[in-house]
Amino acid sequence: MFKGRDIVSIKELSREDIERIFEVAEDMIPIAKGEKKTDILRGYVLATLFFEPSTRTRLSFETAMQRLGGSVIGFSNPKATSISKGETLADTIRIVDLYSDVIVIRHPFEGSARLAAEFAEHPVINAGDGAGQHPTQTLLDLFTMAREFGDISGLNVALIGDLKYGRTVHSLAYILSKLGANLYLVSPPLLRMPKHIIRELNKKPVETDKLEDILGEIDVFYVTRIQKERFPDPTEYRKVAGSYRITAKLLSSAKKNAIVMHPLPRVDEISSDVDPLPHARYFQQAFNGVPVRMALLALVLGVV
Amino acid sequence: MEEEKTLKVQKIKNGIVIDHIPCGRALKVLKILNIEGDIGSAVSIAMHVRSRYGWKDIVKIEDRFLEEKELDKIALVAPTATVNIIKDYKVVKKHRVEVPDRIVGIVRCTNPRCITNQNEPLTPEFYVISRDPLIIKCKYCERDMESDEIVENII
Ligand SMILES: [Zn+2]
């Protein structure tokens, strides 16, 4: 049962929950594309509280709600609200909860979505809390893989780039491993996945700093950004970032049906000559955010 | 033999003896019980005492009894400790401390970016991930804290 449930952390979702979300998301695809119309959420109000900007995520949620016939209130600039006058998040949530049927929150502090879920009567969906959880991103990533290959179990997934600081990649590693994928962790030594995250994985991952070594085994290349700030020396950064760049040339020795994913925005981790290749799946992945979020809204509001 | 060593520290009439404290943690135990300066009763500490299991610390406090919450705090600082309740020079009750499954309101999260450290009306709460070694996870930011960090962040 999903009705009334909060979606705060991916760890709270069982395999069956995830299957149910994907089943509904699959049905939502023609509606998300505008090919089919529905108003199953007519009369429902979604509040999107973006305490820090994330235009892509916010637009994706708002599109999801409107495609289902619901309406949206909210803000994407907290400076213009009473929050900047020192109101607690708890109070803001209590009030918005009175105005709406479901709340989506993005907030710079870790654990803020859990707080919101405790203070709101209505369901709360976490759209990213600081360096913490971002479960809808994780779900749309999984959905993209599941649609492509049918099953996550047995997939060889390479997580590439900054595996140290990117907490969303930690959640993704956790859930992929729980669902039976084989993980390949590809990063410069400086940005390796922390031990406490690896400890929670079901199976020991393959760790390497050389993408070339595992290229031919991979089904999914999940690329993340390596941030300049992580390196004291800019030349070192350029050297390291360059060695994890996905190019058309590199992919010529990859599996034929391998796909390339990226949470976007990308800078130059994926060369634009990959865009026209059958491997490129990052734009599809971004689109999949809409049907997955439609499914979550419909499920927590209890209309499907 | 052990009893004899213990007796080197002054015997008390009424109060508590916290025994089997891991070496070096005695002062921490006093700190979390807010025992500093003038408290109006006798306190004695034995540090680095030989015991059957190696070295340990002992704390004795006269005319003082413990609340449940204080026992939980001691468990976090000194998971191996036993607390003896003394009445008329006799041990009337003896219990091992035990880390509770949920730790509510006695430890602060070390993560400065955690919502529990932002003046919200929240009580910090942790789940126990592992008892030996002690690892707890913040219910809000999901960050893990290990033994030394926990000791430094008891409220
Ligand atoms: Zn925390």
PDB file of C-alpha atoms in Angstrom, chain A residues 50-279:
ATOM      1  CA  PHE A  50      12.518  24.331  -3.345  1.00  0.00           C
ATOM      2  CA  PHE A  51      14.743  25.849  -0.684  1.00  0.00           C
ATOM      3  CA  GLU A  52      17.572  25.682  -3.164  1.00  0.00           C
ATOM      4  CA  PRO A  53      17.272  25.861  -6.920  1.00  0.00           C
ATOM      5  CA  SER A  54      17.042  22.700  -8.991  1.00  0.00           C
ATOM      6  CA  THR A  55      15.127  23.733 -12.045  1.00  0.00           C
ATOM      7  CA  ARG A  56      15.199  20.371 -13.768  1.00  0.00           C
ATOM      8  CA  THR A  57      13.827  18.436 -10.803  1.00  0.00           C
ATOM      9  CA  ARG A  58      11.165  21.055 -10.078  1.00  0.00           C
ATOM     10  CA  LEU A  59       9.961  21.206 -13.701  1.00  0.00           C
ATOM     11  CA  SER A  60       9.850  17.443 -13.826  1.00  0.00           C
ATOM     12  CA  PHE A  61       7.611  17.242 -10.718  1.00  0.00           C
ATOM     13  CA  GLU A  62       5.380  20.075 -11.893  1.00  0.00           C
ATOM     14  CA  THR A  63       4.977  18.506 -15.323  1.00  0.00           C
ATOM     15  CA  ALA A  64       4.149  15.184 -13.656  1.00  0.00           C
ATOM     16  CA  MET A  65       1.415  16.764 -11.526  1.00  0.00           C
ATOM     17  CA  GLN A  66      -0.082  18.750 -14.380  1.00  0.00           C
ATOM     18  CA  ARG A  67      -0.084  15.815 -16.793  1.00  0.00           C
ATOM     19  CA  LEU A  68      -2.278  14.040 -14.222  1.00  0.00           C
ATOM     20  CA  GLY A  69      -4.705  16.964 -14.041  1.00  0.00           C
ATOM     21  CA  GLY A  70      -3.564  18.262 -10.642  1.00  0.00           C
ATOM     22  CA  SER A  71      -2.347  21.710  -9.760  1.00  0.00           C
ATOM     23  CA  VAL A  72       0.844  23.058  -8.267  1.00  0.00           C
ATOM     24  CA  ILE A  73       1.746  25.697  -5.707  1.00  0.00           C
ATOM     25  CA  GLY A  74       5.187  26.451  -4.351  1.00  0.00           C
ATOM     26  CA  PHE A  75       8.367  28.431  -4.586  1.00  0.00           C
ATOM     27  CA  SER A  76      11.825  28.074  -5.992  1.00  0.00           C
ATOM     28  CA  ASN A  77      13.285  31.130  -4.323  1.00  0.00           C
ATOM     29  CA  PRO A  78      13.063  30.941  -0.537  1.00  0.00           C
ATOM     30  CA  LYS A  79      14.502  34.471  -0.224  1.00  0.00           C
ATOM     31  CA  ALA A  80      11.104  35.800  -1.232  1.00  0.00           C
ATOM     32  CA  THR A  81       9.300  33.952   1.575  1.00  0.00           C
ATOM     33  CA  SER A  82       9.071  34.180   5.354  1.00  0.00           C
ATOM     34  CA  ILE A  83      11.719  31.450   5.667  1.00  0.00           C
ATOM     35  CA  SER A  84      14.381  34.095   5.225  1.00  0.00           C
ATOM     36  CA  LYS A  85      12.834  35.839   8.238  1.00  0.00           C
ATOM     37  CA  GLY A  86      13.918  32.938  10.409  1.00  0.00           C
ATOM     38  CA  GLU A  87      10.833  30.742  10.423  1.00  0.00           C
ATOM     39  CA  THR A  88      11.626  27.124  11.201  1.00  0.00           C
ATOM     40  CA  LEU A  89      11.260  24.526   8.481  1.00  0.00           C
ATOM     41  CA  ALA A  90       8.860  22.697  10.795  1.00  0.00           C
ATOM     42  CA  ASP A  91       6.484  25.687  10.814  1.00  0.00           C
ATOM     43  CA  THR A  92       6.703  26.185   7.056  1.00  0.00           C
ATOM     44  CA  ILE A  93       5.827  22.527   6.561  1.00  0.00           C
ATOM     45  CA  ARG A  94       2.901  22.623   9.022  1.00  0.00           C
ATOM     46  CA  ILE A  95       1.361  25.526   7.116  1.00  0.00           C
ATOM     47  CA  VAL A  96       1.973  24.274   3.583  1.00  0.00           C
ATOM     48  CA  ASP A  97       0.566  20.921   4.685  1.00  0.00           C
ATOM     49  CA  LEU A  98      -2.729  22.698   5.377  1.00  0.00           C
ATOM     50  CA  TYR A  99      -2.799  24.091   1.826  1.00  0.00           C
ATOM     51  CA  SER A 100      -1.886  20.982  -0.149  1.00  0.00           C
ATOM     52  CA  ASP A 101      -2.362  17.222  -0.582  1.00  0.00           C
ATOM     53  CA  VAL A 102       1.252  16.253  -1.189  1.00  0.00           C
ATOM     54  CA  ILE A 103       4.580  18.029  -0.628  1.00  0.00           C
ATOM     55  CA  VAL A 104       7.791  17.821  -2.628  1.00  0.00           C
ATOM     56  CA  ILE A 105      10.779  19.278  -0.822  1.00  0.00           C
ATOM     57  CA  ARG A 106      14.324  20.146  -1.836  1.00  0.00           C
ATOM     58  CA  HIS A 107      16.459  21.551   0.931  1.00  0.00           C
ATOM     59  CA  PRO A 108      20.172  22.185   1.514  1.00  0.00           C
ATOM     60  CA  PHE A 109      20.302  20.468   4.922  1.00  0.00           C
ATOM     61  CA  GLU A 110      20.582  16.707   5.263  1.00  0.00           C
ATOM     62  CA  GLY A 111      17.609  15.035   6.897  1.00  0.00           C
ATOM     63  CA  SER A 112      15.237  17.914   6.147  1.00  0.00           C
ATOM     64  CA  ALA A 113      12.883  15.658   4.172  1.00  0.00           C
ATOM     65  CA  ARG A 114      12.613  13.339   7.180  1.00  0.00           C
ATOM     66  CA  LEU A 115      11.693  16.340   9.322  1.00  0.00           C
ATOM     67  CA  ALA A 116       9.090  17.420   6.764  1.00  0.00           C
ATOM     68  CA  ALA A 117       7.596  13.923   6.712  1.00  0.00           C
ATOM     69  CA  GLU A 118       7.254  14.012  10.492  1.00  0.00           C
ATOM     70  CA  PHE A 119       5.548  17.384  10.603  1.00  0.00           C
ATOM     71  CA  ALA A 120       3.232  16.921   7.600  1.00  0.00           C
ATOM     72  CA  GLU A 121       0.045  14.862   7.727  1.00  0.00           C
ATOM     73  CA  HIS A 122       0.124  14.501   3.950  1.00  0.00           C
ATOM     74  CA  PRO A 123       2.751  12.503   2.075  1.00  0.00           C
ATOM     75  CA  VAL A 124       6.173  14.093   1.530  1.00  0.00           C
ATOM     76  CA  ILE A 125       8.480  13.286  -1.371  1.00  0.00           C
ATOM     77  CA  ASN A 126      12.181  14.060  -0.991  1.00  0.00           C
ATOM     78  CA  ALA A 127      13.587  15.863  -4.036  1.00  0.00           C
ATOM     79  CA  GLY A 128      17.103  16.012  -2.601  1.00  0.00           C
ATOM     80  CA  ASP A 129      18.283  17.047   0.848  1.00  0.00           C
ATOM     81  CA  GLY A 130      21.778  18.458   0.801  1.00  0.00           C
ATOM     82  CA  ALA A 131      24.293  15.745   0.153  1.00  0.00           C
ATOM     83  CA  GLY A 132      21.723  13.245   1.420  1.00  0.00           C
ATOM     84  CA  GLN A 133      19.102  11.216  -0.353  1.00  0.00           C
ATOM     85  CA  HIS A 134      17.458  11.941  -3.699  1.00  0.00           C
ATOM     86  CA  PRO A 135      15.207   8.911  -4.092  1.00  0.00           C
ATOM     87  CA  THR A 136      13.297  10.029  -7.194  1.00  0.00           C
ATOM     88  CA  GLN A 137      16.582  10.425  -9.080  1.00  0.00           C
ATOM     89  CA  THR A 138      17.611   6.953  -7.963  1.00  0.00           C
ATOM     90  CA  LEU A 139      14.252   5.519  -9.054  1.00  0.00           C
ATOM     91  CA  LEU A 140      14.370   7.107 -12.489  1.00  0.00           C
ATOM     92  CA  ASP A 141      17.912   5.807 -12.947  1.00  0.00           C
ATOM     93  CA  LEU A 142      16.763   2.297 -12.053  1.00  0.00           C
ATOM     94  CA  PHE A 143      13.668   2.619 -14.219  1.00  0.00           C
ATOM     95  CA  THR A 144      15.837   3.554 -17.198  1.00  0.00           C
ATOM     96  CA  MET A 145      17.965   0.420 -16.703  1.00  0.00           C
ATOM     97  CA  ALA A 146      14.964  -1.807 -16.051  1.00  0.00           C
ATOM     98  CA  ARG A 147      13.185  -0.635 -19.216  1.00  0.00           C
ATOM     99  CA  GLU A 148      16.286  -1.241 -21.274  1.00  0.00           C
ATOM    100  CA  PHE A 149      17.265  -4.662 -19.989  1.00  0.00           C
ATOM    101  CA  GLY A 150      14.094  -5.977 -18.363  1.00  0.00           C
ATOM    102  CA  ASP A 151      15.826  -6.944 -15.152  1.00  0.00           C
ATOM    103  CA  ILE A 152      18.407  -5.277 -12.915  1.00  0.00           C
ATOM    104  CA  SER A 153      19.612  -8.610 -11.567  1.00  0.00           C
ATOM    105  CA  GLY A 154      22.792  -9.749 -13.310  1.00  0.00           C
ATOM    106  CA  LEU A 155      23.436  -6.416 -15.029  1.00  0.00           C
ATOM    107  CA  ASN A 156      27.022  -5.193 -15.098  1.00  0.00           C
ATOM    108  CA  VAL A 157      26.844  -1.553 -14.070  1.00  0.00           C
ATOM    109  CA  ALA A 158      29.871   0.748 -14.011  1.00  0.00           C
ATOM    110  CA  LEU A 159      29.603   3.805 -11.769  1.00  0.00           C
ATOM    111  CA  ILE A 160      32.156   6.256 -13.093  1.00  0.00           C
ATOM    112  CA  GLY A 161      33.701   9.483 -11.804  1.00  0.00           C
ATOM    113  CA  ASP A 162      33.328  11.024  -8.364  1.00  0.00           C
ATOM    114  CA  LEU A 163      32.207   8.147  -6.175  1.00  0.00           C
ATOM    115  CA  LYS A 164      33.369   9.756  -2.958  1.00  0.00           C
ATOM    116  CA  TYR A 165      31.280  12.882  -2.534  1.00  0.00           C
ATOM    117  CA  GLY A 166      28.250  12.132  -4.701  1.00  0.00           C
ATOM    118  CA  ARG A 167      25.750  10.763  -2.192  1.00  0.00           C
ATOM    119  CA  THR A 168      23.170  10.032  -4.889  1.00  0.00           C
ATOM    120  CA  VAL A 169      25.644   7.605  -6.416  1.00  0.00           C
ATOM    121  CA  HIS A 170      25.917   5.982  -2.972  1.00  0.00           C
ATOM    122  CA  SER A 171      22.149   5.387  -2.861  1.00  0.00           C
ATOM    123  CA  LEU A 172      22.243   4.080  -6.416  1.00  0.00           C
ATOM    124  CA  ALA A 173      25.068   1.653  -5.584  1.00  0.00           C
ATOM    125  CA  TYR A 174      23.145   0.428  -2.550  1.00  0.00           C
ATOM    126  CA  ILE A 175      19.921  -0.294  -4.391  1.00  0.00           C
ATOM    127  CA  LEU A 176      21.586  -1.748  -7.511  1.00  0.00           C
ATOM    128  CA  SER A 177      23.449  -4.157  -5.314  1.00  0.00           C
ATOM    129  CA  LYS A 178      20.283  -5.030  -3.389  1.00  0.00           C
ATOM    130  CA  LEU A 179      18.537  -5.813  -6.684  1.00  0.00           C
ATOM    131  CA  GLY A 180      21.347  -8.117  -7.793  1.00  0.00           C
ATOM    132  CA  ALA A 181      23.429  -6.017 -10.190  1.00  0.00           C
ATOM    133  CA  ASN A 182      27.203  -6.469 -10.453  1.00  0.00           C
ATOM    134  CA  LEU A 183      28.942  -3.204  -9.649  1.00  0.00           C
ATOM    135  CA  TYR A 184      32.120  -1.831 -11.180  1.00  0.00           C
ATOM    136  CA  LEU A 185      33.405   1.242  -9.394  1.00  0.00           C
ATOM    137  CA  VAL A 186      35.577   3.328 -11.675  1.00  0.00           C
ATOM    138  CA  SER A 187      37.182   6.418 -10.174  1.00  0.00           C
ATOM    139  CA  PRO A 188      40.491   8.148  -9.595  1.00  0.00           C
ATOM    140  CA  PRO A 189      42.093   6.918  -6.333  1.00  0.00           C
ATOM    141  CA  LEU A 190      41.294  10.270  -4.702  1.00  0.00           C
ATOM    142  CA  LEU A 191      37.561   9.909  -5.361  1.00  0.00           C
ATOM    143  CA  ARG A 192      36.950   6.260  -4.501  1.00  0.00           C
ATOM    144  CA  MET A 193      33.704   5.151  -2.921  1.00  0.00           C
ATOM    145  CA  PRO A 194      33.938   5.324   0.900  1.00  0.00           C
ATOM    146  CA  LYS A 195      34.419   2.030   2.730  1.00  0.00           C
ATOM    147  CA  HIS A 196      31.252   2.369   4.803  1.00  0.00           C
ATOM    148  CA  ILE A 197      29.191   2.503   1.599  1.00  0.00           C
ATOM    149  CA  ILE A 198      30.974  -0.515   0.120  1.00  0.00           C
ATOM    150  CA  ARG A 199      30.409  -2.379   3.396  1.00  0.00           C
ATOM    151  CA  GLU A 200      26.645  -2.114   2.883  1.00  0.00           C
ATOM    152  CA  LEU A 201      26.748  -3.681  -0.599  1.00  0.00           C
ATOM    153  CA  ASN A 202      25.508  -7.240  -1.071  1.00  0.00           C
ATOM    154  CA  LYS A 203      28.407  -8.320  -3.216  1.00  0.00           C
ATOM    155  CA  LYS A 204      31.982  -7.123  -3.413  1.00  0.00           C
ATOM    156  CA  PRO A 205      32.254  -4.654  -6.308  1.00  0.00           C
ATOM    157  CA  VAL A 206      35.092  -4.523  -8.838  1.00  0.00           C
ATOM    158  CA  GLU A 207      37.149  -1.399  -8.098  1.00  0.00           C
ATOM    159  CA  THR A 208      39.462   0.123 -10.659  1.00  0.00           C
ATOM    160  CA  ASP A 209      40.816   3.446 -11.820  1.00  0.00           C
ATOM    161  CA  LYS A 210      41.061   2.333 -15.445  1.00  0.00           C
ATOM    162  CA  LEU A 211      37.909   2.364 -17.495  1.00  0.00           C
ATOM    163  CA  GLU A 212      39.662   0.553 -20.387  1.00  0.00           C
ATOM    164  CA  ASP A 213      40.185  -2.566 -18.256  1.00  0.00           C
ATOM    165  CA  ILE A 214      36.476  -3.299 -17.881  1.00  0.00           C
ATOM    166  CA  LEU A 215      35.067  -1.639 -20.982  1.00  0.00           C
ATOM    167  CA  GLY A 216      33.993  -4.838 -22.732  1.00  0.00           C
ATOM    168  CA  GLU A 217      32.050  -6.244 -19.770  1.00  0.00           C
ATOM    169  CA  ILE A 218      29.760  -3.324 -19.039  1.00  0.00           C
ATOM    170  CA  ASP A 219      26.013  -3.070 -19.775  1.00  0.00           C
ATOM    171  CA  VAL A 220      25.470   0.348 -18.186  1.00  0.00           C
ATOM    172  CA  PHE A 221      27.982   3.181 -18.010  1.00  0.00           C
ATOM    173  CA  TYR A 222      26.675   5.528 -15.322  1.00  0.00           C
ATOM    174  CA  VAL A 223      28.783   8.663 -15.585  1.00  0.00           C
ATOM    175  CA  THR A 224      28.992  11.356 -12.902  1.00  0.00           C
ATOM    176  CA  ARG A 225      30.708  14.694 -12.855  1.00  0.00           C
ATOM    177  CA  ILE A 226      34.183  15.130 -11.410  1.00  0.00           C
ATOM    178  CA  GLN A 227      34.238  18.567  -9.853  1.00  0.00           C
ATOM    179  CA  LYS A 228      37.197  20.856 -10.257  1.00  0.00           C
ATOM    180  CA  GLU A 229      36.982  21.900  -6.580  1.00  0.00           C
ATOM    181  CA  ARG A 230      37.977  18.394  -5.496  1.00  0.00           C
ATOM    182  CA  PHE A 231      41.491  18.899  -6.856  1.00  0.00           C
ATOM    183  CA  PRO A 232      44.053  21.266  -5.376  1.00  0.00           C
ATOM    184  CA  ASP A 233      45.859  21.445  -8.720  1.00  0.00           C
ATOM    185  CA  PRO A 234      43.945  22.386 -11.921  1.00  0.00           C
ATOM    186  CA  THR A 235      46.334  20.503 -14.217  1.00  0.00           C
ATOM    187  CA  GLU A 236      45.818  17.374 -12.144  1.00  0.00           C
ATOM    188  CA  TYR A 237      42.058  17.885 -12.485  1.00  0.00           C
ATOM    189  CA  ARG A 238      42.245  18.148 -16.274  1.00  0.00           C
ATOM    190  CA  LYS A 239      44.370  15.039 -16.495  1.00  0.00           C
ATOM    191  CA  VAL A 240      42.076  12.989 -14.236  1.00  0.00           C
ATOM    192  CA  ALA A 241      38.789  14.234 -15.713  1.00  0.00           C
ATOM    193  CA  GLY A 242      40.088  13.553 -19.222  1.00  0.00           C
ATOM    194  CA  SER A 243      40.836   9.919 -18.443  1.00  0.00           C
ATOM    195  CA  TYR A 244      37.179   9.208 -17.534  1.00  0.00           C
ATOM    196  CA  ARG A 245      35.676  10.946 -20.523  1.00  0.00           C
ATOM    197  CA  ILE A 246      33.235   8.845 -22.550  1.00  0.00           C
ATOM    198  CA  THR A 247      33.794   9.263 -26.274  1.00  0.00           C
ATOM    199  CA  ALA A 248      32.523   7.592 -29.442  1.00  0.00           C
ATOM    200  CA  LYS A 249      35.973   6.121 -29.961  1.00  0.00           C
ATOM    201  CA  LEU A 250      36.008   4.573 -26.497  1.00  0.00           C
ATOM    202  CA  LEU A 251      32.544   3.090 -26.967  1.00  0.00           C
ATOM    203  CA  SER A 252      33.610   1.347 -30.180  1.00  0.00           C
ATOM    204  CA  SER A 253      35.075  -1.389 -27.960  1.00  0.00           C
ATOM    205  CA  ALA A 254      32.048  -1.545 -25.637  1.00  0.00           C
ATOM    206  CA  LYS A 255      29.241  -4.111 -25.794  1.00  0.00           C
ATOM    207  CA  LYS A 256      26.888  -3.454 -28.680  1.00  0.00           C
ATOM    208  CA  ASN A 257      23.810  -2.953 -26.484  1.00  0.00           C
ATOM    209  CA  ALA A 258      25.599  -1.102 -23.667  1.00  0.00           C
ATOM    210  CA  ILE A 259      23.998   2.179 -22.616  1.00  0.00           C
ATOM    211  CA  VAL A 260      25.462   5.426 -21.304  1.00  0.00           C
ATOM    212  CA  MET A 261      23.642   7.300 -18.549  1.00  0.00           C
ATOM    213  CA  HIS A 262      24.276  10.591 -16.737  1.00  0.00           C
ATOM    214  CA  PRO A 263      22.136  12.422 -14.151  1.00  0.00           C
ATOM    215  CA  LEU A 264      22.795  15.689 -16.070  1.00  0.00           C
ATOM    216  CA  PRO A 265      23.786  18.438 -16.360  1.00  0.00           C
ATOM    217  CA  ARG A 266      26.987  17.170 -17.955  1.00  0.00           C
ATOM    218  CA  VAL A 267      29.995  19.338 -18.550  1.00  0.00           C
ATOM    219  CA  ASP A 268      32.392  17.357 -20.689  1.00  0.00           C
ATOM    220  CA  GLU A 269      32.258  13.892 -19.105  1.00  0.00           C
ATOM    221  CA  ILE A 270      30.441  12.654 -22.192  1.00  0.00           C
ATOM    222  CA  SER A 271      31.631  13.934 -25.515  1.00  0.00           C
ATOM    223  CA  SER A 272      28.900  15.240 -27.822  1.00  0.00           C
ATOM    224  CA  ASP A 273      29.903  12.686 -30.469  1.00  0.00           C
ATOM    225  CA  VAL A 274      28.207  10.091 -28.231  1.00  0.00           C
ATOM    226  CA  ASP A 275      24.808  11.844 -28.525  1.00  0.00           C
ATOM    227  CA  PRO A 276      23.796  10.333 -31.899  1.00  0.00           C
ATOM    228  CA  LEU A 277      25.003   6.812 -30.978  1.00  0.00           C
ATOM    229  CA  PRO A 278      22.563   4.058 -30.016  1.00  0.00           C
ATOM    230  CA  HIS A 279      24.369   3.864 -26.642  1.00  0.00           C
TER     231      HIS A 279
END
